[in-house]
């Protein structure tokens, strides 16, 4: 990695305490030149190779904020995604980078024998020098779904949501479970209804720290909602005709859906558009 980092065309995606360093100003960039990596004391021993662009290495590393931070902004990745200040390609690289760097931070020791492990394969594996076990970064699957019945769908509201926001139901896939059964179980637990057919729609990596959101539609077979009170402040049916105003945040009752960076928005939009 140190050798790749010496290449003049190497570019660095830099983090400080889980936050992203981007160039200040309107035309923000997340990919920095070597000099910037040096200025923030980028930790190259713990760096991750994200890939190559036209032969030039793209490297993710943690660093510290320079004393004179004028040229750089420190931004939370979620904020960066919602504000669309950098390109979609850079956001993808930052998501990959954050997920991997955070895995290294949290997995410094072998889960098999407890010895300190070391990064290998450009940061895509950790090897244990004591027992020889290879450890790989994990991705945790989360199902996120829209139960539907004709022209209506179920949305729920978590306690922590901004006022008026309703979103898709979601939950972790359990060991040994199919995606379809995870969707059915989560809907039963959170909304108290049964669903039959489950159809995959799209997915979204969610690097906080390492989830993969798997978006599905589910056909309702029972219809009387019973809210899971620990998790949800409200759960209700919405008519398809309510959704465009909720997406535009102009609904007369103040109902809204999450912003377009979230896969929930795209599931809801697909249904609103007639999926
Ligand atoms: Zn070990």
CSV table of N, CA and C in Angstrom, one decimal, residues 63-199:
chain,number,residue,atom,x,y,z
A,63,UNK,N,-7.0,10.0,8.9
A,63,UNK,CA,-6.0,11.0,9.2
A,63,UNK,C,-6.5,11.9,10.3
A,64,UNK,N,-5.8,12.9,10.6
A,64,UNK,CA,-6.3,13.9,11.6
A,64,UNK,C,-6.5,15.2,10.8
A,65,UNK,N,-7.3,16.1,11.4
A,65,UNK,CA,-7.6,17.3,10.8
A,65,UNK,C,-6.4,18.2,10.9
A,66,UNK,N,-5.9,18.8,9.8
A,66,UNK,CA,-4.8,19.7,9.8
A,66,UNK,C,-5.1,20.9,10.7
A,67,UNK,N,-4.0,21.5,11.3
A,67,UNK,CA,-4.2,22.6,12.2
A,67,UNK,C,-4.9,23.8,11.5
A,68,UNK,N,-4.4,24.0,10.3
A,68,UNK,CA,-5.0,25.1,9.5
A,68,UNK,C,-6.0,24.4,8.5
A,69,UNK,N,-7.2,24.3,8.9
A,69,UNK,CA,-8.2,23.4,8.2
A,69,UNK,C,-8.9,24.2,7.0
A,70,UNK,N,-8.5,25.4,6.8
A,70,UNK,CA,-9.2,26.3,5.8
A,70,UNK,C,-9.6,25.6,4.5
A,71,UNK,N,-8.7,24.8,3.9
A,71,UNK,CA,-8.9,24.2,2.6
A,71,UNK,C,-9.8,23.0,2.7
A,72,UNK,N,-10.0,22.5,3.9
A,72,UNK,CA,-10.8,21.2,4.0
A,72,UNK,C,-12.0,21.4,4.9
A,73,UNK,N,-13.1,20.7,4.5
A,73,UNK,CA,-14.3,20.7,5.4
A,73,UNK,C,-14.4,19.3,6.0
A,74,UNK,N,-14.8,19.2,7.2
A,74,UNK,CA,-15.1,17.9,7.8
A,74,UNK,C,-16.6,17.6,7.8
A,75,UNK,N,-17.0,16.6,7.2
A,75,UNK,CA,-18.5,16.4,7.0
A,75,UNK,C,-18.9,15.0,7.3
A,76,UNK,N,-20.0,14.9,8.0
A,76,UNK,CA,-20.6,13.6,8.2
A,76,UNK,C,-21.1,13.0,6.9
A,77,UNK,N,-20.8,11.7,6.7
A,77,UNK,CA,-21.1,11.1,5.4
A,77,UNK,C,-22.6,11.1,5.0
A,78,UNK,N,-23.5,10.9,6.0
A,78,UNK,CA,-24.9,11.0,5.8
A,78,UNK,C,-25.3,12.4,5.3
A,79,UNK,N,-24.7,13.4,5.9
A,79,UNK,CA,-25.0,14.8,5.5
A,79,UNK,C,-24.6,15.0,4.1
A,80,UNK,N,-23.4,14.5,3.8
A,80,UNK,CA,-22.8,14.7,2.5
A,80,UNK,C,-23.7,14.1,1.4
A,81,UNK,N,-24.2,12.9,1.8
A,81,UNK,CA,-25.1,12.2,0.8
A,81,UNK,C,-26.4,12.9,0.6
A,82,UNK,N,-26.9,13.5,1.7
A,82,UNK,CA,-28.2,14.2,1.5
A,82,UNK,C,-28.1,15.5,0.9
A,83,UNK,N,-26.9,16.1,1.0
A,83,UNK,CA,-26.7,17.4,0.3
A,83,UNK,C,-26.2,17.3,-1.1
A,84,UNK,N,-25.8,16.1,-1.5
A,84,UNK,CA,-25.3,15.9,-2.9
A,84,UNK,C,-24.1,16.9,-3.2
A,85,UNK,N,-23.2,17.1,-2.3
A,85,UNK,CA,-22.1,18.0,-2.5
A,85,UNK,C,-21.0,17.4,-3.4
A,86,UNK,N,-20.9,16.1,-3.4
A,86,UNK,CA,-19.9,15.4,-4.2
A,86,UNK,C,-20.6,14.5,-5.2
A,87,UNK,N,-19.8,14.0,-6.2
A,87,UNK,CA,-20.4,13.2,-7.3
A,87,UNK,C,-20.9,11.9,-6.7
A,88,UNK,N,-21.8,11.2,-7.5
A,88,UNK,CA,-22.3,9.9,-7.1
A,88,UNK,C,-21.2,8.9,-7.0
A,89,UNK,N,-20.2,9.0,-7.9
A,89,UNK,CA,-19.1,8.1,-7.9
A,89,UNK,C,-18.2,8.3,-6.6
A,90,UNK,N,-18.0,9.5,-6.3
A,90,UNK,CA,-17.2,9.8,-5.0
A,90,UNK,C,-18.0,9.3,-3.8
A,91,UNK,N,-19.3,9.5,-3.8
A,91,UNK,CA,-20.1,9.0,-2.7
A,91,UNK,C,-20.0,7.5,-2.5
A,92,UNK,N,-20.0,6.8,-3.7
A,92,UNK,CA,-19.9,5.3,-3.7
A,92,UNK,C,-18.5,4.9,-3.1
A,93,UNK,N,-17.5,5.6,-3.5
A,93,UNK,CA,-16.1,5.3,-3.0
A,93,UNK,C,-16.1,5.6,-1.5
A,94,UNK,N,-16.7,6.7,-1.0
A,94,UNK,CA,-16.7,7.0,0.4
A,94,UNK,C,-17.5,6.0,1.2
A,95,UNK,N,-18.6,5.5,0.6
A,95,UNK,CA,-19.3,4.5,1.4
A,95,UNK,C,-18.5,3.2,1.5
A,96,UNK,N,-17.8,2.8,0.5
A,96,UNK,CA,-16.9,1.6,0.5
A,96,UNK,C,-15.8,1.9,1.5
A,97,UNK,N,-15.2,3.1,1.5
A,97,UNK,CA,-14.1,3.4,2.3
A,97,UNK,C,-14.6,3.4,3.8
A,98,UNK,N,-15.7,4.0,4.1
A,98,UNK,CA,-16.1,4.1,5.5
A,98,UNK,C,-16.4,2.8,6.1
A,99,UNK,N,-17.1,1.9,5.3
A,99,UNK,CA,-17.4,0.6,5.7
A,99,UNK,C,-16.1,-0.2,6.1
A,100,UNK,N,-15.2,-0.2,5.2
A,100,UNK,CA,-13.9,-1.0,5.4
A,100,UNK,C,-13.1,-0.4,6.5
A,101,UNK,N,-12.9,0.9,6.5
A,101,UNK,CA,-12.1,1.5,7.6
A,101,UNK,C,-12.7,1.3,9.0
A,102,UNK,N,-14.0,1.3,9.0
A,102,UNK,CA,-14.6,1.1,10.3
A,102,UNK,C,-14.6,-0.4,10.7
A,103,UNK,N,-14.5,-1.3,9.7
A,103,UNK,CA,-14.3,-2.7,10.0
A,103,UNK,C,-13.0,-2.9,10.6
A,104,UNK,N,-11.9,-2.3,10.1
A,104,UNK,CA,-10.6,-2.5,10.6
A,104,UNK,C,-10.5,-1.9,12.0
A,105,UNK,N,-11.2,-0.7,12.2
A,105,UNK,CA,-11.1,-0.1,13.6
A,105,UNK,C,-11.7,-1.1,14.6
A,106,UNK,N,-12.8,-1.8,14.2
A,106,UNK,CA,-13.5,-2.6,15.2
A,106,UNK,C,-13.1,-4.0,15.3
A,107,UNK,N,-12.2,-4.4,14.4
A,107,UNK,CA,-11.8,-5.9,14.3
A,107,UNK,C,-10.3,-6.0,14.4
A,108,UNK,N,-9.6,-5.4,15.4
A,108,UNK,CA,-8.2,-5.4,15.5
A,108,UNK,C,-7.7,-6.7,16.0
A,109,UNK,N,-8.6,-7.6,16.6
A,109,UNK,CA,-8.1,-8.8,17.2
A,109,UNK,C,-8.8,-10.0,16.7
A,110,UNK,N,-8.1,-11.1,16.6
A,110,UNK,CA,-8.6,-12.4,16.0
A,110,UNK,C,-9.8,-12.8,16.9
A,111,UNK,N,-10.9,-13.1,16.2
A,111,UNK,CA,-12.1,-13.6,16.9
A,111,UNK,C,-12.0,-15.1,17.3
A,112,UNK,N,-11.0,-15.7,16.8
A,112,UNK,CA,-10.7,-17.1,17.1
A,112,UNK,C,-9.8,-17.3,18.3
A,113,UNK,N,-8.7,-16.5,18.4
A,113,UNK,CA,-7.7,-16.8,19.4
A,113,UNK,C,-7.4,-15.5,20.2
A,114,UNK,N,-7.8,-14.4,19.8
A,114,UNK,CA,-7.6,-13.1,20.6
A,114,UNK,C,-6.3,-12.4,20.3
A,115,UNK,N,-5.5,-12.9,19.4
A,115,UNK,CA,-4.2,-12.2,19.1
A,115,UNK,C,-4.5,-11.0,18.2
A,116,UNK,N,-3.6,-10.0,18.2
A,116,UNK,CA,-3.8,-8.9,17.3
A,116,UNK,C,-3.6,-9.4,15.8
A,117,UNK,N,-4.6,-9.0,15.0
A,117,UNK,CA,-4.5,-9.4,13.6
A,117,UNK,C,-4.0,-8.2,12.7
A,118,UNK,N,-3.6,-8.5,11.5
A,118,UNK,CA,-3.0,-7.5,10.6
A,118,UNK,C,-3.8,-7.4,9.3
A,119,UNK,N,-3.9,-6.2,8.7
A,119,UNK,CA,-4.6,-6.1,7.4
A,119,UNK,C,-3.8,-6.8,6.3
A,120,UNK,N,-4.6,-7.4,5.4
A,120,UNK,CA,-4.0,-8.1,4.2
A,120,UNK,C,-4.8,-7.8,3.0
A,121,UNK,N,-4.3,-8.2,1.8
A,121,UNK,CA,-5.1,-8.1,0.6
A,121,UNK,C,-5.6,-6.6,0.3
A,122,UNK,N,-4.8,-5.6,0.5
A,122,UNK,CA,-5.2,-4.3,0.3
A,122,UNK,C,-6.3,-3.8,1.2
A,123,UNK,N,-6.5,-4.5,2.4
A,123,UNK,CA,-7.5,-4.1,3.4
A,123,UNK,C,-8.8,-4.9,3.3
A,124,UNK,N,-8.8,-5.9,2.4
A,124,UNK,CA,-10.0,-6.7,2.3
A,124,UNK,C,-10.0,-8.0,3.2
A,125,UNK,N,-9.0,-8.1,4.0
A,125,UNK,CA,-8.9,-9.3,4.8
A,125,UNK,C,-8.0,-8.9,6.0
A,126,UNK,N,-8.2,-9.6,7.2
A,126,UNK,CA,-7.3,-9.5,8.3
A,126,UNK,C,-6.8,-10.9,8.6
A,127,UNK,N,-5.5,-11.0,8.7
A,127,UNK,CA,-4.9,-12.3,9.0
A,127,UNK,C,-4.4,-12.3,10.5
A,128,UNK,N,-4.6,-13.5,11.1
A,128,UNK,CA,-4.1,-13.7,12.4
A,128,UNK,C,-2.7,-14.4,12.4
A,129,UNK,N,-1.6,-13.7,12.9
A,129,UNK,CA,-0.3,-14.3,12.8
A,129,UNK,C,-0.2,-15.5,13.8
A,130,UNK,N,-1.1,-15.6,14.8
A,130,UNK,CA,-0.9,-16.6,15.8
A,130,UNK,C,-1.6,-17.9,15.4
A,131,UNK,N,-2.9,-17.9,15.0
A,131,UNK,CA,-3.6,-19.1,14.6
A,131,UNK,C,-3.8,-19.3,13.1
A,132,UNK,N,-3.5,-18.2,12.3
A,132,UNK,CA,-3.5,-18.4,10.9
A,132,UNK,C,-4.9,-18.1,10.3
A,133,UNK,N,-5.9,-17.8,11.1
A,133,UNK,CA,-7.3,-17.6,10.6
A,133,UNK,C,-7.3,-16.3,9.7
A,134,UNK,N,-8.1,-16.4,8.6
A,134,UNK,CA,-8.3,-15.2,7.8
A,134,UNK,C,-9.7,-14.6,8.2
A,135,UNK,N,-9.8,-13.3,8.3
A,135,UNK,CA,-11.0,-12.7,8.7
A,135,UNK,C,-11.4,-11.8,7.5
A,136,UNK,N,-12.7,-11.8,7.1
A,136,UNK,CA,-13.2,-11.0,6.0
A,136,UNK,C,-14.2,-10.0,6.5
A,137,UNK,N,-14.3,-8.8,5.9
A,137,UNK,CA,-15.3,-7.9,6.3
A,137,UNK,C,-16.7,-8.5,6.0
A,138,UNK,N,-17.6,-8.2,6.9
A,138,UNK,CA,-19.0,-8.8,6.7
A,138,UNK,C,-19.9,-7.7,6.3
A,139,UNK,N,-21.0,-8.1,5.6
A,139,UNK,CA,-22.1,-7.2,5.3
A,139,UNK,C,-23.3,-7.8,5.9
A,140,UNK,N,-24.1,-7.0,6.6
A,140,UNK,CA,-25.3,-7.5,7.3
A,140,UNK,C,-26.5,-7.1,6.4
A,141,UNK,N,-27.3,-8.1,6.0
A,141,UNK,CA,-28.5,-7.8,5.2
A,141,UNK,C,-29.6,-7.3,6.0
A,142,UNK,N,-30.3,-6.3,5.5
A,142,UNK,CA,-31.4,-5.7,6.1
A,142,UNK,C,-32.5,-5.7,5.1
A,143,UNK,N,-33.7,-6.2,5.4
A,143,UNK,CA,-34.8,-6.1,4.4
A,143,UNK,C,-35.6,-4.8,4.7
A,144,UNK,N,-36.0,-4.1,3.7
A,144,UNK,CA,-36.8,-2.9,3.8
A,144,UNK,C,-37.9,-3.1,2.8
A,145,UNK,N,-39.2,-2.9,3.3
A,145,UNK,CA,-40.3,-3.3,2.4
A,145,UNK,C,-41.5,-2.5,2.5
A,146,UNK,N,-42.3,-2.6,1.5
A,146,UNK,CA,-43.5,-1.8,1.4
A,146,UNK,C,-44.6,-2.9,1.2
A,147,UNK,N,-45.4,-3.1,2.3
A,147,UNK,CA,-46.6,-4.0,2.2
A,147,UNK,C,-47.6,-3.2,1.3
A,148,UNK,N,-48.2,-3.9,0.3
A,148,UNK,CA,-49.2,-3.3,-0.5
A,148,UNK,C,-50.5,-4.1,-0.6
A,149,UNK,N,-51.6,-3.4,-0.8
A,149,UNK,CA,-52.9,-4.0,-1.1
A,149,UNK,C,-53.6,-3.1,-2.1
A,150,UNK,N,-53.7,-3.5,-3.3
A,150,UNK,CA,-54.3,-2.7,-4.4
A,150,UNK,C,-53.7,-1.3,-4.5
A,151,UNK,N,-54.4,-0.3,-4.1
A,151,UNK,CA,-53.9,1.1,-4.3
A,151,UNK,C,-53.5,1.7,-3.0
A,152,UNK,N,-53.2,0.8,-2.0
A,152,UNK,CA,-52.7,1.4,-0.7
A,152,UNK,C,-51.5,0.6,-0.2
A,153,UNK,N,-50.7,1.3,0.6
A,153,UNK,CA,-49.5,0.7,1.1
A,153,UNK,C,-49.4,1.0,2.6
A,154,UNK,N,-48.5,0.2,3.3
A,154,UNK,CA,-48.3,0.5,4.7
A,154,UNK,C,-47.0,1.2,5.0
A,155,UNK,N,-47.1,2.3,5.7
A,155,UNK,CA,-45.8,3.0,6.1
A,155,UNK,C,-45.9,3.2,7.6
A,156,UNK,N,-44.7,3.2,8.2
A,156,UNK,CA,-44.6,3.3,9.7
A,156,UNK,C,-43.7,4.5,10.0
A,157,UNK,N,-43.9,4.9,11.3
A,157,UNK,CA,-43.1,6.1,11.8
A,157,UNK,C,-42.4,5.7,13.0
A,158,UNK,N,-41.0,5.8,13.0
A,158,UNK,CA,-40.3,5.5,14.2
A,158,UNK,C,-40.3,6.8,15.1
A,159,UNK,N,-40.1,6.5,16.4
A,159,UNK,CA,-40.1,7.7,17.3
A,159,UNK,C,-39.1,8.7,17.0
A,160,UNK,N,-37.9,8.3,16.4
A,160,UNK,CA,-36.8,9.3,16.2
A,160,UNK,C,-37.0,10.1,14.9
A,161,UNK,N,-38.0,9.7,14.1
A,161,UNK,CA,-38.2,10.4,12.8
A,161,UNK,C,-38.5,11.9,13.0
A,162,UNK,N,-38.1,12.7,12.0
A,162,UNK,CA,-38.6,14.0,12.0
A,162,UNK,C,-40.1,14.1,11.9
A,163,UNK,N,-40.7,15.1,12.5
A,163,UNK,CA,-42.2,15.1,12.5
A,163,UNK,C,-42.8,15.0,11.1
A,164,UNK,N,-43.8,14.1,11.0
A,164,UNK,CA,-44.5,13.9,9.8
A,164,UNK,C,-44.0,12.9,8.9
A,165,UNK,N,-42.7,12.4,9.1
A,165,UNK,CA,-42.1,11.4,8.2
A,165,UNK,C,-42.6,10.0,8.5
A,166,UNK,N,-43.0,9.4,7.4
A,166,UNK,CA,-43.4,8.0,7.4
A,166,UNK,C,-42.5,7.2,6.4
A,167,UNK,N,-42.1,6.0,6.7
A,167,UNK,CA,-41.2,5.3,5.8
A,167,UNK,C,-41.6,3.8,5.8
A,168,UNK,N,-40.8,3.1,5.0
A,168,UNK,CA,-41.0,1.7,4.8
A,168,UNK,C,-40.6,1.0,6.2
A,169,UNK,N,-41.1,-0.2,6.4
A,169,UNK,CA,-40.7,-1.0,7.5
A,169,UNK,C,-39.4,-1.7,7.1
A,170,UNK,N,-38.6,-2.0,8.2
A,170,UNK,CA,-37.3,-2.6,7.9
A,170,UNK,C,-36.8,-3.5,9.1
A,171,UNK,N,-35.9,-4.4,8.8
A,171,UNK,CA,-35.3,-5.2,9.9
A,171,UNK,C,-34.2,-6.1,9.4
A,172,UNK,N,-33.4,-6.5,10.3
A,172,UNK,CA,-32.3,-7.4,10.0
A,172,UNK,C,-32.8,-8.8,9.6
A,173,UNK,N,-32.1,-9.4,8.6
A,173,UNK,CA,-32.3,-10.8,8.3
A,173,UNK,C,-31.6,-11.6,9.3
A,174,UNK,N,-32.3,-12.7,9.8
A,174,UNK,CA,-31.7,-13.5,10.9
A,174,UNK,C,-31.0,-14.7,10.3
A,175,UNK,N,-30.1,-15.3,11.0
A,175,UNK,CA,-29.3,-16.4,10.5
A,175,UNK,C,-30.3,-17.5,10.1
A,176,UNK,N,-30.1,-18.1,8.9
A,176,UNK,CA,-30.9,-19.2,8.4
A,176,UNK,C,-32.2,-18.9,7.8
A,177,UNK,N,-32.4,-17.5,7.6
A,177,UNK,CA,-33.7,-17.1,7.1
A,177,UNK,C,-33.6,-16.7,5.6
A,178,UNK,N,-34.6,-17.0,4.8
A,178,UNK,CA,-34.6,-16.4,3.5
A,178,UNK,C,-35.0,-14.9,3.5
A,179,UNK,N,-34.7,-14.2,2.5
A,179,UNK,CA,-35.2,-12.8,2.4
A,179,UNK,C,-36.7,-12.7,2.5
A,180,UNK,N,-37.4,-13.6,1.8
A,180,UNK,CA,-38.8,-13.6,1.8
A,180,UNK,C,-39.4,-13.8,3.2
A,181,UNK,N,-38.8,-14.7,3.9
A,181,UNK,CA,-39.3,-15.0,5.3
A,181,UNK,C,-39.0,-13.8,6.2
A,182,UNK,N,-37.8,-13.2,6.0
A,182,UNK,CA,-37.5,-12.0,6.8
A,182,UNK,C,-38.5,-10.9,6.6
A,183,UNK,N,-38.9,-10.7,5.3
A,183,UNK,CA,-39.9,-9.7,5.0
A,183,UNK,C,-41.2,-10.0,5.7
A,184,UNK,N,-41.6,-11.3,5.6
A,184,UNK,CA,-42.9,-11.7,6.2
A,184,UNK,C,-42.9,-11.5,7.7
A,185,UNK,N,-41.7,-12.0,8.4
A,185,UNK,CA,-41.6,-11.9,9.8
A,185,UNK,C,-41.6,-10.5,10.3
A,186,UNK,N,-40.8,-9.6,9.6
A,186,UNK,CA,-40.7,-8.2,10.1
A,186,UNK,C,-42.1,-7.5,10.0
A,187,UNK,N,-42.8,-7.8,8.9
A,187,UNK,CA,-44.1,-7.1,8.7
A,187,UNK,C,-45.1,-7.6,9.8
A,188,UNK,N,-45.0,-8.9,10.1
A,188,UNK,CA,-45.9,-9.5,11.1
A,188,UNK,C,-45.5,-8.8,12.5
A,189,UNK,N,-44.2,-8.7,12.8
A,189,UNK,CA,-43.8,-8.2,14.1
A,189,UNK,C,-44.1,-6.7,14.2
A,190,UNK,N,-43.9,-5.9,13.1
A,190,UNK,CA,-44.0,-4.5,13.3
A,190,UNK,C,-45.4,-3.9,13.0
A,191,UNK,N,-46.1,-4.6,12.1
A,191,UNK,CA,-47.4,-4.1,11.7
A,191,UNK,C,-48.6,-5.1,11.9
A,192,UNK,N,-48.3,-6.3,12.3
A,192,UNK,CA,-49.3,-7.2,12.7
A,192,UNK,C,-50.1,-7.8,11.6
A,193,UNK,N,-49.6,-7.7,10.4
A,193,UNK,CA,-50.4,-8.3,9.2
A,193,UNK,C,-49.6,-9.3,8.6
A,194,UNK,N,-50.3,-10.2,7.8
A,194,UNK,CA,-49.6,-11.3,7.1
A,194,UNK,C,-49.5,-10.8,5.6
A,195,UNK,N,-48.3,-11.2,5.0
A,195,UNK,CA,-48.1,-10.9,3.6
A,195,UNK,C,-47.8,-12.2,2.9
A,196,UNK,N,-48.2,-12.3,1.6
A,196,UNK,CA,-47.9,-13.5,0.8
A,196,UNK,C,-46.7,-13.3,-0.1
A,197,UNK,N,-46.9,-13.0,-1.4
A,197,UNK,CA,-45.8,-12.9,-2.4
A,197,UNK,C,-44.9,-11.7,-2.0
A,198,UNK,N,-43.6,-11.9,-2.1
A,198,UNK,CA,-42.6,-10.9,-1.9
A,198,UNK,C,-41.8,-10.7,-3.2
A,199,UNK,N,-41.7,-9.5,-3.6
A,199,UNK,CA,-40.9,-9.2,-4.9
A,199,UNK,C,-39.8,-8.3,-4.6
